[in-house]
Amino acid sequence: MSRKVSLKDIAKEVGVSTALVSYVLNNLKEGRIRKEVAERIREAARRLNYRPNQVARSLKTQKTNSIGLILADIANPFSSSLARIIEDEANKLAYTVLFGSSDENPEKFERLVDTFLNKQVDGLIISPPENSETALEQLQKQEVPFVLLDRYFPSLNTNYVLLDNYRAAHLATTHLLTQGCDCLGMITYATSLAHLQDRERGFVDALKQSDLQPSRALIQRVGIDNEPEEIGNALDQLLSNSSRVNGILFASNIIAVQCLRILNRSSIRVPGDVKVVCFDESPFFDLFYAPLTFVRQPLRQMGEAATRILTDNIRGTTNITQLQMDGELSSTHSSTELR
Amino acid sequence: MSRKVSLKDIAKEVGVSTALVSYVLNNLKEGRIRKEVAERIREAARRLNYRPNQVARSLKTQKTNSIGLILADIANPFSSSLARIIEDEANKLAYTVLFGSSDENPEKFERLVDTFLNKQVDGLIISPPENSETALEQLQKQEVPFVLLDRYFPSLNTNYVLLDNYRAAHLATTHLLTQGCDCLGMITYATSLAHLQDRERGFVDALKQSDLQPSRALIQRVGIDNEPEEIGNALDQLLSNSSRVNGILFASNIIAVQCLRILNRSSIRVPGDVKVVCFDESPFFDLFYAPLTFVRQPLRQMGEAATRILTDNIRGTTNITQLQMDGELSSTHSSTELR
DNA sequence: CTGAAAGCGCTTACAG
DNA sequence: CTGAAAGCGCTTACAG
């Protein structure tokens, strides 16, 4: 690459100090620099195609204006939707975002954190995997600004922004009951992650508290790596003769899609034979022949809040913000359009 | 944040120069440093929780080991799948990735390029919007390593990796013809983007060259911003009485989903009333009641190739690589599983 | 085997 | 209004 032009080059060109060039290009000391000199500096910068080296600036200012975003898997539509919202909000606040996928693997997660911190990101937005508490405590000890997104650890007093999963699951379950289901099933994950346990508790409590107590309720748990076979087996269990459920709550959109495709193939009709409610929304739910009911997470609010809380922390705020937002029950064929 | 520990702190602690510390921690001059000293340095680094400051390193080495990824919209599953593949490949090659969405807007695109270059990324992977040729020529002039992904400009001699869209569309169209469609439609974008024009040419040429010439063939073009209404109108046009098509090629998965949902609601049966082939794959296609045929792009090969070509260029290669990869016609209910 | 020193490209307190 | 100079935290040619 042809040598890049630096402040020094401009200074030489114009015949002033680099300090002055820096002031002018950063619009500092506005009134205190001769208009004429300022203009010559700007002109030279333009002419030489000057590009401020943010790396040098970062080294000096100890700020990179970049944040790290760690999700389970950016290829998951739920994650990429959040990523997009965070990107927009971060850009608005003059931050760039680095991203990484943890694959639910705490070691990989720690490696990502390490890489990002070495790159001197100003803070992190994290959807943490299981068993990452220690790593997060480490971050707290090092006073790295971060906010958890979508997930949290009750044992840790950190910033977080997530759905009120208990209420959402409660709502979804009650919906199934009022739709007349008397034998309910849930397919969720075998995990210690609190947000998923909240969904399970919401399911169970809704059943307990309802007058419409189902004759049976079954919970199937699959691995968080979403093995299609395992999900298929879970569904089979719920639909087997001995436990024929007529209402199912799916704890994620991936579980939902996997199960709906199986229902398609087995010609089990929704909602005729079995009613379902899914967690998370997807524009693709519209492909299903019947309207699907799902818990819509307020993704935009969540992403924006997480980004704002993070940047506030970066800029010095020390208070901890914990947000549980309400989801709403929605249904395709009435939902917002895909873009 | 409690002051960070630097090389200097370790040097002081151990009683050696920072140079030595640097050598040891970078595993340089292996044989030429006393084992005992090296061990003491490593131990101190560990004990003090030393974190190498990549910003300082980058300033000195003129390499950031990060690449910028610019897509149309990271929230689009097609984009996020590519992003994930690129992330993995980049990590393997010791690069971190920054991302940005252009929203098909050339001004926004240029801003992103600018931001990334100011951050001194070592190179860019770009899915360029319309009218970004000048910006790309600029990059060439500045000798910034970059590779185009999914899209290209025939007028520009740049690296690129993309589907052979002409052949893929040809294949898809021929498929519809052999399925007995005698009145074909295509819904694509009104755009100068070459990869989409290639799809259109493939469609048209397949018709011309076939013995199974359809009685009519219609092309509807919608804006690249995917206005649902516009897509709906396009579909209406194809299905209106005067031009009742029985086979449609959708130029993107977004167009496909939008149209399939409308077909769902209008109770027009696929493939009974109309057969369709979609571009791009989506795990969610499985939600559709009937098997869907689609052009599967070799995303993994594309993402990996783009990343490798870029890093090769960063490391000094100067040759230009242009790859058009073959897509294959695939169908849900037989495709790989969703994870 | 090891160290002193320059320098990457900025910012910014200080001095005038 | 403007400049000289230190310093951010590294790397690395050079010298010994």
XYZ file of C-alpha atoms in Angstrom, chain A residues 90-308:
219
model
C -23.946 1.272 18.140
C -23.280 3.153 14.902
C -25.570 5.911 16.049
C -23.471 6.191 19.185
C -20.267 6.122 17.121
C -19.248 2.580 17.941
C -18.248 -0.232 15.654
C -19.047 -3.805 16.540
C -16.918 -6.929 16.478
C -18.779 -10.165 16.687
C -18.172 -13.738 17.676
C -20.212 -16.902 18.148
C -19.686 -18.962 21.278
C -21.475 -22.090 20.067
C -22.659 -22.500 23.660
C -19.126 -23.473 24.530
C -17.681 -21.753 27.608
C -14.092 -22.292 26.514
C -14.738 -20.784 23.132
C -16.593 -18.020 24.919
C -13.588 -17.214 27.057
C -11.325 -17.205 24.046
C -13.613 -14.697 22.357
C -13.686 -12.491 25.424
C -9.919 -12.646 25.565
C -9.488 -11.765 21.924
C -11.882 -8.858 22.208
C -10.251 -7.517 25.345
C -6.831 -7.766 23.759
C -8.241 -5.731 20.919
C -9.195 -3.238 23.613
C -12.912 -3.112 22.919
C -14.537 -0.562 25.176
C -17.159 -3.028 26.329
C -19.071 -6.207 25.604
C -22.616 -7.275 24.886
C -22.910 -10.902 25.788
C -25.376 -13.702 25.434
C -23.487 -16.025 27.751
C -23.332 -19.816 27.509
C -23.730 -22.193 30.424
C -20.868 -22.284 32.900
C -19.526 -18.900 32.043
C -20.139 -17.380 35.475
C -16.490 -17.415 36.434
C -15.478 -15.702 33.230
C -18.090 -13.036 33.848
C -16.967 -12.517 37.422
C -13.494 -12.065 36.041
C -14.802 -9.332 33.791
C -16.417 -7.628 36.745
C -13.199 -7.790 38.693
C -11.353 -6.198 35.785
C -14.077 -3.580 35.615
C -14.794 -4.293 31.972
C -18.143 -2.748 31.059
C -20.545 -5.396 29.803
C -24.215 -6.209 29.620
C -25.836 -9.586 29.287
C -28.470 -9.974 26.626
C -31.285 -12.511 26.415
C -29.742 -14.505 29.250
C -28.603 -13.887 32.812
C -27.244 -15.492 35.925
C -29.302 -14.854 39.071
C -26.180 -15.382 41.129
C -24.425 -12.516 39.384
C -25.215 -8.879 39.901
C -24.623 -7.655 36.368
C -26.350 -5.505 33.805
C -28.805 -7.501 31.782
C -31.580 -7.036 29.293
C -33.901 -9.889 28.551
C -37.412 -11.100 28.153
C -39.477 -11.780 31.239
C -39.374 -15.413 30.308
C -41.428 -16.592 33.251
C -44.334 -14.339 32.380
C -44.057 -15.052 28.685
C -44.163 -18.798 29.194
C -47.020 -18.366 31.636
C -48.910 -16.360 29.080
C -48.249 -18.857 26.314
C -49.307 -21.784 28.441
C -52.476 -20.109 29.582
C -53.241 -19.461 25.955
C -52.999 -23.153 25.171
C -55.262 -23.958 28.092
C -57.912 -21.468 27.052
C -57.750 -22.943 23.589
C -59.002 -26.138 25.130
C -55.865 -28.191 25.403
C -56.146 -30.642 28.272
C -52.899 -32.473 27.823
C -49.932 -30.170 27.536
C -46.359 -30.725 26.590
C -43.307 -28.546 26.450
C -40.094 -29.112 24.583
C -37.242 -27.163 26.073
C -33.548 -27.554 26.785
C -31.752 -29.573 29.406
C -29.775 -26.691 30.775
C -28.990 -24.692 33.849
C -29.465 -21.435 31.938
C -31.834 -19.374 34.024
C -33.824 -17.858 31.194
C -34.810 -21.315 30.020
C -35.591 -22.512 33.495
C -37.811 -19.479 33.827
C -39.697 -20.627 30.766
C -40.151 -24.016 32.325
C -41.328 -22.546 35.614
C -43.747 -20.330 33.774
C -45.171 -23.355 32.045
C -45.508 -25.365 35.232
C -46.931 -22.549 37.314
C -49.496 -21.639 34.695
C -50.756 -25.177 34.851
C -50.850 -25.220 38.622
C -52.679 -21.932 38.856
C -55.226 -22.601 36.190
C -58.740 -23.872 36.770
C -58.245 -25.646 33.506
C -55.798 -28.100 34.956
C -54.707 -30.479 32.257
C -54.947 -34.168 32.875
C -51.279 -34.487 32.116
C -48.322 -32.266 31.465
C -45.038 -33.388 30.140
C -41.735 -31.709 29.728
C -39.171 -32.985 27.295
C -35.667 -31.611 27.409
C -33.149 -31.710 24.604
C -29.518 -30.680 24.323
C -28.838 -27.035 23.651
C -26.951 -27.998 20.509
C -30.285 -28.697 18.855
C -29.648 -32.197 17.555
C -32.512 -32.720 15.120
C -32.829 -36.363 16.079
C -33.104 -35.577 19.715
C -35.758 -32.983 19.054
C -37.614 -35.501 16.922
C -37.516 -38.044 19.700
C -38.788 -35.511 22.189
C -41.714 -34.780 19.944
C -42.386 -38.484 19.494
C -42.491 -38.890 23.244
C -45.125 -36.212 23.558
C -47.212 -37.658 20.787
C -46.861 -41.309 21.680
C -49.960 -43.213 22.608
C -49.351 -43.198 26.311
C -49.073 -39.428 26.465
C -50.889 -37.988 23.534
C -50.679 -34.253 24.103
C -52.858 -31.772 22.261
C -50.939 -28.631 23.083
C -47.193 -27.974 22.964
C -45.006 -25.082 23.975
C -41.729 -24.886 22.070
C -38.954 -23.161 23.982
C -37.180 -21.808 20.901
C -37.719 -21.142 17.235
C -35.242 -23.834 16.308
C -37.139 -26.443 18.280
C -40.334 -25.122 16.745
C -39.157 -25.360 13.159
C -37.743 -28.803 13.687
C -40.986 -30.036 15.211
C -43.277 -28.334 12.732
C -41.485 -29.941 9.826
C -41.954 -33.312 11.460
C -45.622 -32.602 12.071
C -45.855 -31.651 8.405
C -44.431 -34.927 7.316
C -46.482 -36.983 9.730
C -49.620 -35.197 8.597
C -50.464 -34.232 12.110
C -52.526 -31.095 11.720
C -51.947 -27.825 13.525
C -54.014 -26.626 15.257
C -56.498 -29.447 14.601
C -54.621 -32.352 16.126
C -52.260 -30.362 18.268
C -52.000 -26.690 19.096
C -48.615 -25.076 19.485
C -47.018 -21.891 20.714
C -43.457 -21.031 19.772
C -40.887 -18.885 21.481
C -39.244 -16.220 19.327
C -40.638 -14.954 16.117
C -39.501 -15.613 12.614
C -40.657 -14.141 9.349
C -40.497 -17.654 8.015
C -43.264 -18.822 10.303
C -45.460 -17.422 7.558
C -44.573 -20.346 5.374
C -46.583 -22.606 7.610
C -50.028 -23.429 6.288
C -51.778 -22.427 9.476
C -51.390 -19.308 11.576
C -48.778 -19.888 14.248
C -48.940 -18.352 17.664
C -45.651 -17.267 19.124
C -44.098 -15.215 21.869
C -42.711 -12.106 20.297
C -39.726 -10.702 22.076
C -39.282 -6.946 21.938
C -36.018 -7.339 20.066
C -35.628 -3.717 19.119
C -36.097 -2.466 22.649
C -33.829 -5.173 23.961
C -31.011 -4.487 21.530
C -31.236 -0.749 21.915
C -31.397 -0.894 25.692
C -28.413 -3.218 25.861
C -26.362 -0.938 23.652
C -27.311 2.186 25.570
